Short mmCIF file of C-alpha atoms in Angstrom, two decimals:
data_model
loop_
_atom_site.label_atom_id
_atom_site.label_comp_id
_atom_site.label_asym_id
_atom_site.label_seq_id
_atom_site.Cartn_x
_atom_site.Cartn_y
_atom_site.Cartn_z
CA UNK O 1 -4.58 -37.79 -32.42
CA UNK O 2 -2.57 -36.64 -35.20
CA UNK O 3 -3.84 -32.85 -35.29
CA UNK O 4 -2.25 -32.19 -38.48
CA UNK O 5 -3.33 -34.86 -40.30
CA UNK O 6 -6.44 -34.66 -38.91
CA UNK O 7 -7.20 -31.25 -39.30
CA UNK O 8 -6.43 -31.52 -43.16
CA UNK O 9 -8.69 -33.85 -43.77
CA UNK O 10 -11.54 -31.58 -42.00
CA UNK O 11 -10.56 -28.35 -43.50
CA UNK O 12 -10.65 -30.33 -46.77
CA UNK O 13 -14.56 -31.75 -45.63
CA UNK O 14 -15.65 -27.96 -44.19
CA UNK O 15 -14.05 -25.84 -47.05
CA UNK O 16 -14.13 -23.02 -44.89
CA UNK O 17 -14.87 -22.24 -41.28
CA UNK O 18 -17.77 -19.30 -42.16
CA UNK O 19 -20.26 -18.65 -44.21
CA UNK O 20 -23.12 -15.94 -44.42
CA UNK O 21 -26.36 -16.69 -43.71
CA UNK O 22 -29.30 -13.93 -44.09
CA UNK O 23 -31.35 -12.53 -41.56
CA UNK O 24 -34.52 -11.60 -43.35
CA UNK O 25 -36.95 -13.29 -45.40
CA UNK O 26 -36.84 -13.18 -49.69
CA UNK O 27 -40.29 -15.02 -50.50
CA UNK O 28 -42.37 -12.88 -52.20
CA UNK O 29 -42.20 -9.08 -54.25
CA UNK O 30 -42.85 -7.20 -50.91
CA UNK O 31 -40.25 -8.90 -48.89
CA UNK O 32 -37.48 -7.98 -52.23
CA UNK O 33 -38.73 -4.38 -52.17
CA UNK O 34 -38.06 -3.97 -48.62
CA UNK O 35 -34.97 -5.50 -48.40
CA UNK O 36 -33.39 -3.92 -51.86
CA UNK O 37 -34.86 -1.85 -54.32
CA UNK O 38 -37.34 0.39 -53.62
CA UNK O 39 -37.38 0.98 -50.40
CA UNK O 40 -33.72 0.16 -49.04
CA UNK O 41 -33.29 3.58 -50.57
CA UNK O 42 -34.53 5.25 -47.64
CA UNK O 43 -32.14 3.61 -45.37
CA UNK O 44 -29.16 4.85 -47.53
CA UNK O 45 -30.04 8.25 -47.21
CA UNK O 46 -30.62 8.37 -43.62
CA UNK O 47 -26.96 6.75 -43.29
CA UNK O 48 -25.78 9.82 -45.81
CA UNK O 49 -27.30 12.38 -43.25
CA UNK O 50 -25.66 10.67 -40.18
CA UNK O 51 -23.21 8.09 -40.68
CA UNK O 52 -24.08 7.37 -36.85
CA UNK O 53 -27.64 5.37 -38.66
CA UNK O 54 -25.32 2.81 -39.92
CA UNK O 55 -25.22 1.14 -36.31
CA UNK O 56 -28.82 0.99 -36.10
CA UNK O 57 -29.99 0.53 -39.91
CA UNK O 58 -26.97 -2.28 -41.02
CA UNK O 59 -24.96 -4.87 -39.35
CA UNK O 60 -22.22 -2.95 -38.76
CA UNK O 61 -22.49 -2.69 -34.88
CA UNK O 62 -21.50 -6.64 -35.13
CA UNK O 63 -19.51 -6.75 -37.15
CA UNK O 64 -15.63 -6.87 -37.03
CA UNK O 65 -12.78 -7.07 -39.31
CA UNK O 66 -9.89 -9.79 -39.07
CA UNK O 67 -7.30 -8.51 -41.35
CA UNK O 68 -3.80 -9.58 -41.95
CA UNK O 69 -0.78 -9.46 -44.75
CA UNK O 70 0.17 -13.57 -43.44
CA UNK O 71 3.85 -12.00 -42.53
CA UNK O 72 4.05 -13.76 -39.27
CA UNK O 73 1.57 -16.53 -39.18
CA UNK O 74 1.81 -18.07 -35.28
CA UNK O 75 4.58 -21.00 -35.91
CA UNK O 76 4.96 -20.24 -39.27
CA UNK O 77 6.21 -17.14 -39.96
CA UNK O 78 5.79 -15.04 -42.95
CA UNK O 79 3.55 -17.68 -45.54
CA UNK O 80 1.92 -14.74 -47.57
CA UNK O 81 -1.32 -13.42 -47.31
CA UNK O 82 -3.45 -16.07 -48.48
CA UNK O 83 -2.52 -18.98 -46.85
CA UNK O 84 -2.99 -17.28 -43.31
CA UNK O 85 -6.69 -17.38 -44.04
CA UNK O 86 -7.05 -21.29 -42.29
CA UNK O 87 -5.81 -19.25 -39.05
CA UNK O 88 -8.05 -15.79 -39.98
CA UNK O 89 -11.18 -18.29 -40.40
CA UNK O 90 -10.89 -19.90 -37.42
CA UNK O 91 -10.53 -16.41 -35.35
CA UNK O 92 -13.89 -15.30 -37.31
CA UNK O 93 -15.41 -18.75 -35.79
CA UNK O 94 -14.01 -17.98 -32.23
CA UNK O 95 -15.59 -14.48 -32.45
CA UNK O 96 -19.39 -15.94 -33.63
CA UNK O 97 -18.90 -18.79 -31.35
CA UNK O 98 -18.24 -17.13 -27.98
CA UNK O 99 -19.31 -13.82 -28.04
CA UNK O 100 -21.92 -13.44 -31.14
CA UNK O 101 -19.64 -10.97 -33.14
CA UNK O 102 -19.73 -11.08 -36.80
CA UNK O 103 -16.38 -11.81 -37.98
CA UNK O 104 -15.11 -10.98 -41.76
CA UNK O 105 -11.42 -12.55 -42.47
CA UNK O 106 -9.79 -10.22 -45.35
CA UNK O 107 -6.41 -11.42 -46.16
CA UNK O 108 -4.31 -8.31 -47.83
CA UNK O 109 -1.44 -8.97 -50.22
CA UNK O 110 0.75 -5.92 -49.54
CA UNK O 111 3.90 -6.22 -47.88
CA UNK O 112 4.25 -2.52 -47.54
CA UNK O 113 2.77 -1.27 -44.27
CA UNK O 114 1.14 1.91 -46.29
CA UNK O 115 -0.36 0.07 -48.78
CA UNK O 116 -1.47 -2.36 -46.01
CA UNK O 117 -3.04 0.95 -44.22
CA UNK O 118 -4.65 2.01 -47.00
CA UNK O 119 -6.41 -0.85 -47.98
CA UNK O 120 -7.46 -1.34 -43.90
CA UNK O 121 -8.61 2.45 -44.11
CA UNK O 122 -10.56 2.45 -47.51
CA UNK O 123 -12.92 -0.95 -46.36
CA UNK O 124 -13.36 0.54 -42.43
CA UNK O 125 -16.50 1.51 -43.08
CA UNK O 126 -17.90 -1.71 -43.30
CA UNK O 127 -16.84 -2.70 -39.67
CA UNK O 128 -17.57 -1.43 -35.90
CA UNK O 129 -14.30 -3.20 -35.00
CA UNK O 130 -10.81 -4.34 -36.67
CA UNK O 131 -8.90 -6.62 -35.26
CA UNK O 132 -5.21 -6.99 -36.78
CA UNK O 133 -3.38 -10.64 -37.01
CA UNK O 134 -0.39 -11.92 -37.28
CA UNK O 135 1.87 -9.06 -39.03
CA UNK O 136 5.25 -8.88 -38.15
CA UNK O 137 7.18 -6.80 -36.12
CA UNK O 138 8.01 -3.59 -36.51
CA UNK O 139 5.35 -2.92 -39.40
CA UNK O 140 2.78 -4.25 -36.48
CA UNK O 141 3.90 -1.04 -35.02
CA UNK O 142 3.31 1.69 -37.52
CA UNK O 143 0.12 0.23 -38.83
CA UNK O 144 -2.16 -0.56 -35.64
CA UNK O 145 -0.46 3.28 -34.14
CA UNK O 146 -1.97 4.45 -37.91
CA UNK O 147 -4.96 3.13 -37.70
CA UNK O 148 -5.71 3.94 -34.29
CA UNK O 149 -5.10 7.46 -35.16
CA UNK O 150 -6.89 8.23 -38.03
CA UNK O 151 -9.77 5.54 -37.71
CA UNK O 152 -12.42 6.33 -34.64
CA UNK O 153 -13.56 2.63 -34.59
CA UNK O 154 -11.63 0.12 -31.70
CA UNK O 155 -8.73 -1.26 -33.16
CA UNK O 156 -6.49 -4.45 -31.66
CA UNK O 157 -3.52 -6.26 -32.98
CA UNK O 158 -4.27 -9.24 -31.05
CA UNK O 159 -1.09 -11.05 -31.22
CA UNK O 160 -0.01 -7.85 -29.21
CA UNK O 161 -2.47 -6.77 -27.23
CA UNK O 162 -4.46 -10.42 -26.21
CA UNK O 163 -1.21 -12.31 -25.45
CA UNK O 164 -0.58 -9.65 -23.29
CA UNK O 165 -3.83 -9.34 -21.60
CA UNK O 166 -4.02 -12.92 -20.71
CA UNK O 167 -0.29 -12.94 -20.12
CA UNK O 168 -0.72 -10.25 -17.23
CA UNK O 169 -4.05 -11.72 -15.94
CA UNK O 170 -1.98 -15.19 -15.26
CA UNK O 171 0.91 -13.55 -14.15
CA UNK O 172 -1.14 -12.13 -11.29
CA UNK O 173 -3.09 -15.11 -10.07
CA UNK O 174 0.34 -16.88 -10.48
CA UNK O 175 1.96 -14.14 -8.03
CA UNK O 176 -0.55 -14.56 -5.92
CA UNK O 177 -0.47 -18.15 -5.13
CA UNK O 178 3.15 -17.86 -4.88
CA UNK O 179 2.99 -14.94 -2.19
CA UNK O 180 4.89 -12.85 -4.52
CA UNK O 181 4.83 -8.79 -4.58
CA UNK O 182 4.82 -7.72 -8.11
CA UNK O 183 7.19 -4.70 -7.09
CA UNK O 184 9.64 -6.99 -6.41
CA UNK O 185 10.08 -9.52 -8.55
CA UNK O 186 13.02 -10.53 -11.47
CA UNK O 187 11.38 -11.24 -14.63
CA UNK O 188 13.04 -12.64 -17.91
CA UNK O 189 11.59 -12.35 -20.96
CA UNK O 190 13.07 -14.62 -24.23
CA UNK O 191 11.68 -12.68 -27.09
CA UNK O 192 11.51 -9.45 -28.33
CA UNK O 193 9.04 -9.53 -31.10
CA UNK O 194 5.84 -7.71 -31.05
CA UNK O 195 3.77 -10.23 -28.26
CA UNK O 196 7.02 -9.86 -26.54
CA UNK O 197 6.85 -5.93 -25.87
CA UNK O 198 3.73 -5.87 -25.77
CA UNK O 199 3.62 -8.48 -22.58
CA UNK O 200 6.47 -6.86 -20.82
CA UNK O 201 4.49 -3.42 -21.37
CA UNK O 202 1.74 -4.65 -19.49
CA UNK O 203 4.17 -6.29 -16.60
CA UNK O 204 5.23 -3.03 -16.14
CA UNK O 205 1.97 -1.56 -16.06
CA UNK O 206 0.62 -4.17 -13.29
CA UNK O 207 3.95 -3.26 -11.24
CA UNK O 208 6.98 -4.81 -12.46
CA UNK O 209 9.50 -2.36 -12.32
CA UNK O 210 10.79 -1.29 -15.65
CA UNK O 211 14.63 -2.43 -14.10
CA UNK O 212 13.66 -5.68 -12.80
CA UNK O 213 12.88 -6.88 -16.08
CA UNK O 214 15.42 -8.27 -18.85
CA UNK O 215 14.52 -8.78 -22.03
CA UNK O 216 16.55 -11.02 -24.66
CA UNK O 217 16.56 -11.04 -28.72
CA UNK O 218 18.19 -13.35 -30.67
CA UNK O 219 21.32 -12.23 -29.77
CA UNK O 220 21.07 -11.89 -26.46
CA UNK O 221 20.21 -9.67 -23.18
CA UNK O 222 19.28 -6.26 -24.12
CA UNK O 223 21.78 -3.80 -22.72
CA UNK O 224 22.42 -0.26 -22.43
CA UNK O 225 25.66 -1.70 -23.83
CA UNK O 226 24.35 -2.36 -27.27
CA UNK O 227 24.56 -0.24 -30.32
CA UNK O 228 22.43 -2.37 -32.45
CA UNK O 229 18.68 -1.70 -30.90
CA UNK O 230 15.97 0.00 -32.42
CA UNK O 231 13.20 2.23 -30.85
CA UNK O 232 11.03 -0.60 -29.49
CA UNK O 233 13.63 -2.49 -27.89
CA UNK O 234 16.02 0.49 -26.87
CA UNK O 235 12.99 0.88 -24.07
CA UNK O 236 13.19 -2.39 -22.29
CA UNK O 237 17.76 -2.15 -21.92
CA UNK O 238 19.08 -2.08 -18.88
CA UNK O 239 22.54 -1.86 -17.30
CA UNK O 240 23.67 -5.33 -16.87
CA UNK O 241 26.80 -7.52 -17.84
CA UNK O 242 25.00 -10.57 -18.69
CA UNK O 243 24.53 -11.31 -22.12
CA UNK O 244 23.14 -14.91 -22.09
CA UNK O 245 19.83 -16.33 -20.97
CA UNK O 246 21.54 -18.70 -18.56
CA UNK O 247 23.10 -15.64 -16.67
CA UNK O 248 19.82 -13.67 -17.63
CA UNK O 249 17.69 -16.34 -15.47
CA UNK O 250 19.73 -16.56 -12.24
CA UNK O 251 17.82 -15.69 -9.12
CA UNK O 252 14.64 -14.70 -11.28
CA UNK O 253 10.96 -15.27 -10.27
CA UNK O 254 9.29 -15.09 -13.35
CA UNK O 255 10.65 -16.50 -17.16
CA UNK O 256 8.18 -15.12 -19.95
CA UNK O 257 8.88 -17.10 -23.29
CA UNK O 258 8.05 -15.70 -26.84
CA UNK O 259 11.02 -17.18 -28.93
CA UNK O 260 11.98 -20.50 -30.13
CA UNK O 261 11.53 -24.17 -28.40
CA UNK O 262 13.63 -25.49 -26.22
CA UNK O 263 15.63 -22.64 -25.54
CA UNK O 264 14.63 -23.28 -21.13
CA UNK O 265 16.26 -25.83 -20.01
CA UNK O 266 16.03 -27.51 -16.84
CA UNK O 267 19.11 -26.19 -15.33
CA UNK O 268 18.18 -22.72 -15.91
CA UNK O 269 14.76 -23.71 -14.32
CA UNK O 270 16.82 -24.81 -11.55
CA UNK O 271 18.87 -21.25 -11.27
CA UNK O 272 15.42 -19.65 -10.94
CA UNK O 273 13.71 -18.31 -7.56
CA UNK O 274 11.53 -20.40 -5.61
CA UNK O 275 8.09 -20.89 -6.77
CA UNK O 276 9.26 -20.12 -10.16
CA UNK O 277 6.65 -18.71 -13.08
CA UNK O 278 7.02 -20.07 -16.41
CA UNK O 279 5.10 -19.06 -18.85
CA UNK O 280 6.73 -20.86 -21.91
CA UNK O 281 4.38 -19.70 -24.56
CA UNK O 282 6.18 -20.57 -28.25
CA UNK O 283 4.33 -22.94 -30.72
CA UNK O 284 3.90 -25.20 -31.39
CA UNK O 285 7.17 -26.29 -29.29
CA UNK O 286 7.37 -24.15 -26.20
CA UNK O 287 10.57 -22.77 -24.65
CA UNK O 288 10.33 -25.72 -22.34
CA UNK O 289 7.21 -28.86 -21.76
CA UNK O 290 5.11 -28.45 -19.85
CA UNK O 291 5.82 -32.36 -18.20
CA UNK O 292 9.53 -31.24 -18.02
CA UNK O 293 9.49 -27.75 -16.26
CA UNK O 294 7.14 -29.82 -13.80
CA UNK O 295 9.28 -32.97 -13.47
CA UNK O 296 12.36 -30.80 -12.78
CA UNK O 297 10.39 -28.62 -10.16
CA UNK O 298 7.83 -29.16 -8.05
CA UNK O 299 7.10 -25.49 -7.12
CA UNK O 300 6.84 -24.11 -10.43
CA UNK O 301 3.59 -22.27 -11.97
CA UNK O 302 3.76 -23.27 -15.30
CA UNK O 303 1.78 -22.18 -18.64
CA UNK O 304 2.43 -23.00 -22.41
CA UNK O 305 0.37 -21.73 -25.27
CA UNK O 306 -0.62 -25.57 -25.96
CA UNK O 307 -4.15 -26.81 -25.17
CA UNK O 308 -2.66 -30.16 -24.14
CA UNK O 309 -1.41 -28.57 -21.11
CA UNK O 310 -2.98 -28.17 -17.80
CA UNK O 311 -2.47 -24.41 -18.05
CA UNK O 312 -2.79 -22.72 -20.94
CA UNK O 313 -2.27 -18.81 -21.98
CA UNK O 314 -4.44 -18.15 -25.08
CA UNK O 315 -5.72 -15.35 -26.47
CA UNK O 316 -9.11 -16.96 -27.37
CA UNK O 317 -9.96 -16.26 -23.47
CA UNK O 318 -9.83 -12.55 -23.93
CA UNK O 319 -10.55 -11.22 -27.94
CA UNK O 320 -14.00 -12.35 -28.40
CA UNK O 321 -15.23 -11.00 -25.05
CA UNK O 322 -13.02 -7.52 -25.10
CA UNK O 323 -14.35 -6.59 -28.64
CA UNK O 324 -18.12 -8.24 -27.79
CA UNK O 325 -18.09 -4.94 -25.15
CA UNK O 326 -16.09 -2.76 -27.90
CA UNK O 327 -19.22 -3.19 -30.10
CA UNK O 328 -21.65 -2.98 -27.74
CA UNK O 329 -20.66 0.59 -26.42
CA UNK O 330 -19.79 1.77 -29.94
CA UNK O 331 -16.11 2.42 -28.66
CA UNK O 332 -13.99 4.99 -30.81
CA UNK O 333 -10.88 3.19 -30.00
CA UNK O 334 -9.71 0.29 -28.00
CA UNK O 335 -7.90 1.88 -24.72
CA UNK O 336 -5.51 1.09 -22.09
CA UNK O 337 -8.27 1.40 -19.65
CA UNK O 338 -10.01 -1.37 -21.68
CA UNK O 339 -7.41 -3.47 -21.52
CA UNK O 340 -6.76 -3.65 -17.81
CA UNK O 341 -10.11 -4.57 -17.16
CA UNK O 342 -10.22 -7.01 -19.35
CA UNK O 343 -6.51 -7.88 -17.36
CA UNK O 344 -8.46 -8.23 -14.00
CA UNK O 345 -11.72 -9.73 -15.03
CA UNK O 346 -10.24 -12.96 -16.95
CA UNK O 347 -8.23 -13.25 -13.62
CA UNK O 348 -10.98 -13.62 -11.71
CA UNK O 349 -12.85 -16.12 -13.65
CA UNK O 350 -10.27 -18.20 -12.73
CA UNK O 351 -10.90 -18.13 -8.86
CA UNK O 352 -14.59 -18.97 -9.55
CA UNK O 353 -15.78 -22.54 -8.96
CA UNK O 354 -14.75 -24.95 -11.62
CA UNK O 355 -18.40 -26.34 -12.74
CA UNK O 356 -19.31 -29.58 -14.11
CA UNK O 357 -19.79 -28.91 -17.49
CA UNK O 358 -16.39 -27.67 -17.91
CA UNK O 359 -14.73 -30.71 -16.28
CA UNK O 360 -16.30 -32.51 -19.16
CA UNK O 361 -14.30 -31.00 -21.33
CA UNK O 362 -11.21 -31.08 -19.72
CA UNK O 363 -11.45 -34.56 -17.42
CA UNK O 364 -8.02 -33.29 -15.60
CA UNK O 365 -9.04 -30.57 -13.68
CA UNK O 366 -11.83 -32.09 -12.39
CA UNK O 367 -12.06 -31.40 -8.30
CA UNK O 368 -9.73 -28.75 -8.93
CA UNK O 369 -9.65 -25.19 -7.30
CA UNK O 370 -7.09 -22.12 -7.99
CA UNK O 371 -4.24 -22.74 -7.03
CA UNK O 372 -0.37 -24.42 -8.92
CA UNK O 373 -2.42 -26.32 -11.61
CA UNK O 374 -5.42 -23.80 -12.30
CA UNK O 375 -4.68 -20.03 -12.38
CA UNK O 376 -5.95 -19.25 -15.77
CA UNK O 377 -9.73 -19.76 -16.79
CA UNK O 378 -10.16 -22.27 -20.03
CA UNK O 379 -11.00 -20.99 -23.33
CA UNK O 380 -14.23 -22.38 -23.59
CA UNK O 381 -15.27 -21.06 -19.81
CA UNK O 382 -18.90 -19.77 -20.26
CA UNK O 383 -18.66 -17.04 -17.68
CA UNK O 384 -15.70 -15.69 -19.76
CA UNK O 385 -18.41 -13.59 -21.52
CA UNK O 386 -20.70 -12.50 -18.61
CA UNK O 387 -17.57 -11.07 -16.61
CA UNK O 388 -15.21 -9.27 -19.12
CA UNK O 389 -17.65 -7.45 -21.66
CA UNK O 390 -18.79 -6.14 -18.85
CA UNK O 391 -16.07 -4.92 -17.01
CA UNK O 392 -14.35 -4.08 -20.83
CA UNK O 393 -17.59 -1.77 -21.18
CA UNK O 394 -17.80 -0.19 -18.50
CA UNK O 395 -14.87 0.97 -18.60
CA UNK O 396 -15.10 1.78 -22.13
CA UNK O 397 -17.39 4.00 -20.51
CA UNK O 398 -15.73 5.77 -17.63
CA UNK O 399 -12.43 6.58 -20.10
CA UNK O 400 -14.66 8.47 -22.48
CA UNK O 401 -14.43 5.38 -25.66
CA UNK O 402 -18.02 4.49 -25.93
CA UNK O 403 -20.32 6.42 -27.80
CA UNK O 404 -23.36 4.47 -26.41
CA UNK O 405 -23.37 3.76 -22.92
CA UNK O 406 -25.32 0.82 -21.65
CA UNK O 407 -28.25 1.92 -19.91
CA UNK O 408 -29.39 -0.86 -18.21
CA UNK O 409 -26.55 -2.90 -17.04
CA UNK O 410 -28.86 -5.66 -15.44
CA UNK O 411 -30.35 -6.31 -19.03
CA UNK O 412 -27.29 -6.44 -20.76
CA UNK O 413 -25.82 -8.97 -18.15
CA UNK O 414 -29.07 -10.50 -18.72
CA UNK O 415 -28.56 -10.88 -22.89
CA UNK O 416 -25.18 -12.38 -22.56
CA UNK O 417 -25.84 -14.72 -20.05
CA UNK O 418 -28.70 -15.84 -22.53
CA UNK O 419 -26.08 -16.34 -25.20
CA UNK O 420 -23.52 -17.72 -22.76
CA UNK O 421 -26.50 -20.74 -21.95
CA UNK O 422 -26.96 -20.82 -25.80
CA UNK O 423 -23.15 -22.12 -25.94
CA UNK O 424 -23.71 -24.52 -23.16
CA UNK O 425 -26.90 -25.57 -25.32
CA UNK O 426 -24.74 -26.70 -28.29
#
């Protein structure tokens, strides 16, 4: 299929990817008075006495912002506010779709990151949740560390934050099949953008030590040598006289990409460890194919960031289901705790059966089990849902971010494994 011609001509059928629909009926002069003026007076004036009413009088506990400036749309780069919203719509459809969260895409021209904050901060009310997208690095920084700090509401920058989630739950499975100890593995990573830092952050977290990892920008390995870092990647140098990314990858297990394609080729894949990890996650041209890194290896565990390959990394396995729990628990923030749960419960939705229904959507990995060619549960893997919001809540709970703790933890399992058959039902 052509995707891009293809998916013109559908955006240009849908015209847009949401819409609002209301909950409550308008038929007659009672069911107007109720729902506006007189009586939704009453409502407003319990919400002015506790703003805490707003979760249980509007739609706020659902709902969740997707908000972005369009400075670094994924494979396109910085196209301006409004023509990021395709991309912002279809996140808002992901969240509905498999986790029930009201999504709201606002796209903010302001390529200042204060004005940006401002405009996040004044509207906040509105949402339980914000979830930033695609903003470039280092603005990405300063404005999710802003917002986290002066907003009590959970707050992600996904392109951070998910890619590193699902980055670290593959890069376990994957070090598990290949009898790999975490603690001492070589890892590369070809990127130092914002996805980039934030993956190798989480590495380190799960056990990579900080000097077994090498991380390379556009012009090269980042050294203590260099005088040209700033803050963010000043962290990840190390002492080292290589420079390139074909000295970089000699003798390493594990190659993390977040740059440009092409950049792997399959000599370096060669110079690489046995049972090698790739995860080769650029778009919409990866660092190296998926049918090449497995043509000039047998014993590599490769990923892209492609659903045409057998293993994919995307973040649409983790978001919906991490801020699903965020809303449910009425979270303050979105915490490292959080995070890592999320880390090991998409990890082991991939070592559960692979069921029929699933196989129908993607033929190849039918009679498949975990293992070289599955390690990382599919996007559209209904138990996504019933595992990680509830491992995300609880330990929203036990780290002190929820406001409302769930009380009954076999009826809330209950209501999203009704939602999770809903999916299956359409």
């Amino acid at each position: 299929m052509d995707y891009a011609k293809e998916s013109l001509r559908l955006h240009g059928e849908w015209k847009g990817k949401i819409e609002v629909v209301t909950r409550v009926p308008v038929e007659n002069k009672d069911d107007l008075s109720l729902a506006y003026t007189p009586g939704v007076a009453q409502p407003c004036l319990e919400i002015q006495k506790d703003i805490n009413k707003s979760y249980e009088l509007t739609r706020r506990w659902n709902m969740c912002l997707v908000v972005t400036d369009g400075s670094a749309v994924l494979g396109l780069g910085n196209i301006g506010a409004l023509a990021g919203k395709p991309v912002m719509e279809g996140k808002a459809v992901f969240f509905k779709y498999f986790a029930d969260v009201d999504a709201f895409d606002i796209e903010v021209d302001a390529s200042d990151p204060k004005e940006f904050i401002n405009v996040v901060k004044a509207i906040s009310p509105t949402f339980g949740a914000i979830n930033l997208e695609d903003i470039k690095a280092p603005q990405c920084f300063e404005i999710e560390d802003t917002l986290r700090r002066e907003l009590d509401i959970p707050i992600m920058h996904d392109d951070q934050h998910g890619t590193a989630i699902i980055s670290g739950a593959g890069l376990i499975n994957a070090l598990e099949i290949a009898g790999k100890n975490i603690g001492d593995v070589r890892v590369v990573v070809n990127g130092a953008g914002a996805a980039a830092i934030a993956c190798s952050k989480m590495f380190i977290r799960l056990g990579v030590k900080r000097e077994n990892l090498m991380m390379l920008d556009s012009r090269g390995v980042i050294s203590t040598s260099r005088t040209d870092l700033n803050e963010f990647k000043e962290y990840f140098a190390v002492d080292t006289d290589c420079k390139t990314l074909e000295e970089a990858i000699d003798g390493a297990d594990v190659f993390l990409g977040l740059s440009k394609g092409g950049v792997l080729t399959p000599e370096m894949l060669n110079k690489m460890n046995a049972d090698p990890i790739v995860f080769a996650l650029a778009n919409p041209d990866p660092e190296i194919s998926y049918e090449l890194a497995r043509a000039t290896r047998k014993d590599v565990l490769m990923a892209t960031g492609r659903s045409d390959s057998l293993v994919q990394i995307n973040n649409a396995s983790c978001f919906p289901y991490i801020f699903r729990a965020a809303l449910d628990t009425r979270s303050r923030c979105m915490n490292e705790a959080m995070e890592m749960a999320a880390v090991y419960a998409i990890a082991s939705v991939a070592k559960e059966p692979i069921y029929d229904e699933l196989c129908e959507h993607y033929p190849a990995i039918r009679g498949m089990s975990f293992g070289r060619d599955y390690f990382i549960p599919k996007p559209i893997d209904k138990r996504l849902l019933t595992t990680v919001a509830p491992a995300v809540a609880r330990a929203a709970m036990e780290s002190g971010a929820a406001r409302e703790p769930i009380a009954d933890w076999d009826a809330y399992k209950a209501k999203l494994q009704k939602y999770s058959d809903s999916i299956s039902a359409h």
